[in-house]
PDB file of C-alpha atoms in Angstrom:
ATOM      1  CA  MET V 148     110.098  39.467 107.265  1.00 49.00           C
ATOM      2  CA  SER V 149     108.577  41.951 104.967  1.00 53.00           C
ATOM      3  CA  ASP V 150     110.110  43.335 101.793  1.00 56.00           C
ATOM      4  CA  LEU V 151     108.807  46.822 102.509  1.00 52.00           C
ATOM      5  CA  PRO V 152     111.443  49.524 103.032  1.00 53.00           C
ATOM      6  CA  ASP V 153     111.844  50.956 106.508  1.00 55.00           C
ATOM      7  CA  ARG V 154     109.722  54.028 106.876  1.00 51.00           C
ATOM      8  CA  PRO V 155     109.831  56.492 109.739  1.00 49.00           C
ATOM      9  CA  GLU V 156     107.037  56.199 112.264  1.00 52.00           C
ATOM     10  CA  PRO V 157     104.356  58.836 111.875  1.00 50.00           C
ATOM     11  CA  THR V 158     104.767  61.637 114.368  1.00 51.00           C
ATOM     12  CA  SER V 159     102.061  63.488 116.214  1.00 51.00           C
ATOM     13  CA  GLY V 160     100.534  64.837 113.001  1.00 53.00           C
ATOM     14  CA  HIS V 161     102.261  68.235 113.021  1.00 55.00           C
ATOM     15  CA  GLY V 162     101.303  68.817 109.380  1.00 53.00           C
ATOM     16  CA  ARG V 163      97.655  68.139 110.070  1.00 67.00           C
ATOM     17  CA  SER V 164      97.530  70.771 112.763  1.00 82.00           C
ATOM     18  CA  ARG V 165      98.257  73.457 110.140  1.00 88.00           C
ATOM     19  CA  TRP V 166      95.080  72.870 108.141  1.00 90.00           C
ATOM     20  CA  PRO V 167      92.676  74.552 110.597  1.00 93.00           C
ATOM     21  CA  LEU V 168      94.964  77.593 110.600  1.00 94.00           C
ATOM     22  CA  ILE V 169      94.958  77.585 106.787  1.00 94.00           C
ATOM     23  CA  LEU V 170      91.152  77.514 106.759  1.00 95.00           C
ATOM     24  CA  VAL V 171      91.011  80.402 109.254  1.00 95.00           C
ATOM     25  CA  LEU V 172      93.369  82.406 107.061  1.00 95.00           C
ATOM     26  CA  LEU V 173      91.223  81.810 103.959  1.00 95.00           C
ATOM     27  CA  ALA V 174      87.869  82.513 105.656  1.00 96.00           C
ATOM     28  CA  PRO V 175      87.998  86.349 105.603  1.00 94.00           C
ATOM     29  CA  ALA V 176      88.641  86.382 101.840  1.00 91.00           C
ATOM     30  CA  VAL V 177      85.380  84.458 101.358  1.00 93.00           C
ATOM     31  CA  ILE V 178      83.160  85.729 104.169  1.00 94.00           C
ATOM     32  CA  LEU V 179      83.830  89.484 104.146  1.00 92.00           C
ATOM     33  CA  PRO V 180      82.869  90.124 100.488  1.00 91.00           C
ATOM     34  CA  LEU V 181      79.628  88.187 101.043  1.00 93.00           C
ATOM     35  CA  TRP V 182      78.735  90.290 104.105  1.00 93.00           C
ATOM     36  CA  VAL V 183      77.340  93.222 102.104  1.00 91.00           C
ATOM     37  CA  SER V 184      75.820  95.104 105.047  1.00 92.00           C
ATOM     38  CA  LEU V 185      79.372  95.529 106.396  1.00 91.00           C
ATOM     39  CA  TYR V 186      80.431  97.854 103.565  1.00 89.00           C
ATOM     40  CA  ASP V 187      77.123  99.071 102.076  1.00 90.00           C
ATOM     41  CA  ARG V 188      77.645 102.753 102.943  1.00 90.00           C
ATOM     42  CA  GLU V 189      79.421 105.860 101.721  1.00 92.00           C
ATOM     43  CA  GLU V 190      81.016 107.137 104.936  1.00 93.00           C
ATOM     44  CA  PRO V 191      83.883 107.268 105.828  1.00 94.00           C
ATOM     45  CA  THR V 192      85.341 108.435 102.562  1.00 92.00           C
ATOM     46  CA  LEU V 193      89.005 108.140 101.618  1.00 91.00           C
ATOM     47  CA  GLY V 194      89.682 111.223  99.554  1.00 91.00           C
ATOM     48  CA  SER V 195      86.718 111.220  97.173  1.00 92.00           C
ATOM     49  CA  TRP V 196      86.249 107.454  97.327  1.00 93.00           C
ATOM     50  CA  PRO V 197      83.220 106.206  99.278  1.00 95.00           C
ATOM     51  CA  PHE V 198      83.747 103.443 101.819  1.00 94.00           C
ATOM     52  CA  PHE V 199      82.136 100.887  99.486  1.00 93.00           C
ATOM     53  CA  PHE V 200      84.964 101.244  96.940  1.00 93.00           C
ATOM     54  CA  TRP V 201      88.056 101.685  99.084  1.00 93.00           C
ATOM     55  CA  PHE V 202      87.041  98.892 101.458  1.00 94.00           C
ATOM     56  CA  GLN V 203      86.823  96.408  98.591  1.00 93.00           C
ATOM     57  CA  MET V 204      90.175  97.558  97.219  1.00 94.00           C
ATOM     58  CA  ALA V 205      91.740  97.117 100.671  1.00 94.00           C
ATOM     59  CA  LEU V 206      90.048  93.743 100.960  1.00 95.00           C
ATOM     60  CA  ILE V 207      91.787  92.595  97.770  1.00 96.00           C
ATOM     61  CA  VAL V 208      95.193  93.434  99.254  1.00 96.00           C
ATOM     62  CA  VAL V 209      94.344  91.697 102.546  1.00 96.00           C
ATOM     63  CA  ALA V 210      92.959  88.618 100.750  1.00 96.00           C
ATOM     64  CA  VAL V 211      96.106  88.305  98.634  1.00 97.00           C
ATOM     65  CA  GLY V 212      98.283  88.479 101.732  1.00 97.00           C
ATOM     66  CA  LEU V 213      96.193  85.910 103.616  1.00 96.00           C
ATOM     67  CA  THR V 214      96.017  83.598 100.604  1.00 97.00           C
ATOM     68  CA  LEU V 215      99.773  83.746 100.070  1.00 97.00           C
ATOM     69  CA  THR V 216     100.373  82.941 103.749  1.00 96.00           C
ATOM     70  CA  ALA V 217      97.913  80.018 103.578  1.00 96.00           C
ATOM     71  CA  TYR V 218      99.592  78.724 100.419  1.00 96.00           C
ATOM     72  CA  ARG V 219     103.016  78.780 102.064  1.00 96.00           C
ATOM     73  CA  LEU V 220     101.661  76.941 105.110  1.00 94.00           C
ATOM     74  CA  ALA V 221      99.993  74.341 102.854  1.00 93.00           C
ATOM     75  CA  GLN V 222     103.249  73.801 100.989  1.00 92.00           C
ATOM     76  CA  ALA V 223     105.100  73.270 104.261  1.00 91.00           C
ATOM     77  CA  ALA V 224     102.399  70.887 105.530  1.00 90.00           C
ATOM     78  CA  ASP V 225     102.583  68.902 102.286  1.00 90.00           C
ATOM     79  CA  ARG V 226     106.375  68.768 102.465  1.00 90.00           C
ATOM     80  CA  ASP V 227     106.253  67.552 106.093  1.00 89.00           C
ATOM     81  CA  SER V 228     103.644  64.942 105.195  1.00 87.00           C
ATOM     82  CA  ARG V 229     105.768  63.627 102.317  1.00 87.00           C
ATOM     83  CA  VAL V 230     108.822  63.316 104.588  1.00 88.00           C
ATOM     84  CA  ARG V 231     106.751  61.576 107.283  1.00 87.00           C
ATOM     85  CA  HIS V 232     105.663  59.011 104.731  1.00 87.00           C
ATOM     86  CA  GLY V 233     109.206  58.340 103.561  1.00 88.00           C
ATOM     87  CA  LEU V 234     109.012  60.279 100.286  1.00 85.00           C
ATOM     88  CA  THR V 235     111.198  63.045  98.980  1.00 85.00           C
ATOM     89  CA  PRO V 236     110.254  66.507 100.298  1.00 84.00           C
ATOM     90  CA  ASP V 237     109.343  67.763  96.824  1.00 83.00           C
ATOM     91  CA  PRO V 238     107.381  65.743  94.263  1.00 79.00           C
ATOM     92  CA  PRO V 239     109.274  64.719  91.140  1.00 79.00           C
ATOM     93  CA  PRO V 240     108.731  66.928  88.088  1.00 82.00           C
ATOM     94  CA  ASP V 241     106.033  65.798  85.690  1.00 75.00           C
ATOM     95  CA  ASP V 242     107.997  65.384  82.474  1.00 66.00           C
ATOM     96  CA  ALA V 243     105.479  62.874  81.106  1.00 56.00           C
ATOM     97  CA  GLY V 244     103.062  65.673  80.188  1.00 54.00           C
ATOM     98  CA  ALA V 245     105.584  67.397  77.919  1.00 55.00           C
ATOM     99  CA  ASP V 246     105.489  64.684  75.294  1.00 54.00           C
ATOM    100  CA  ARG V 247     101.667  64.592  75.302  1.00 56.00           C
ATOM    101  CA  LEU V 248     101.321  68.017  73.758  1.00 57.00           C
ATOM    102  CA  ASP V 249     101.132  66.610  70.237  1.00 55.00           C
ATOM    103  CA  GLY V 250      97.915  64.701  70.964  1.00 57.00           C
ATOM    104  CA  GLU V 251      99.576  61.274  70.964  1.00 55.00           C
ATOM    105  CA  ALA V 252      98.712  60.527  74.593  1.00 53.00           C
ATOM    106  CA  GLY V 253      97.983  56.914  75.421  1.00 53.00           C
ATOM    107  CA  ARG V 254      99.307  55.394  72.202  1.00 52.00           C
TER     108      ARG V 254
END
């Protein structure tokens, strides 16, 4: 017999299936600003703002929303993975770093 604790059997990898979705959510925040020919024009204007400016401002808002959604999905995937491996859903707090602030680490 083994001395290892009983761990639940891995399931179908539900947490892994979220990572492609996370990458798809993060892609527009990286690709759209690099695609300069998409927004390199003045028309249509929004008030007195040319398209170049208001599109980038709108892109910031969209990128924040997509990044926040991807972050929440990554947290849930990490939590599910920890539970699947028999760990607590949330990692323990790192209190060890608090006493290293005085430069006495490793002594």
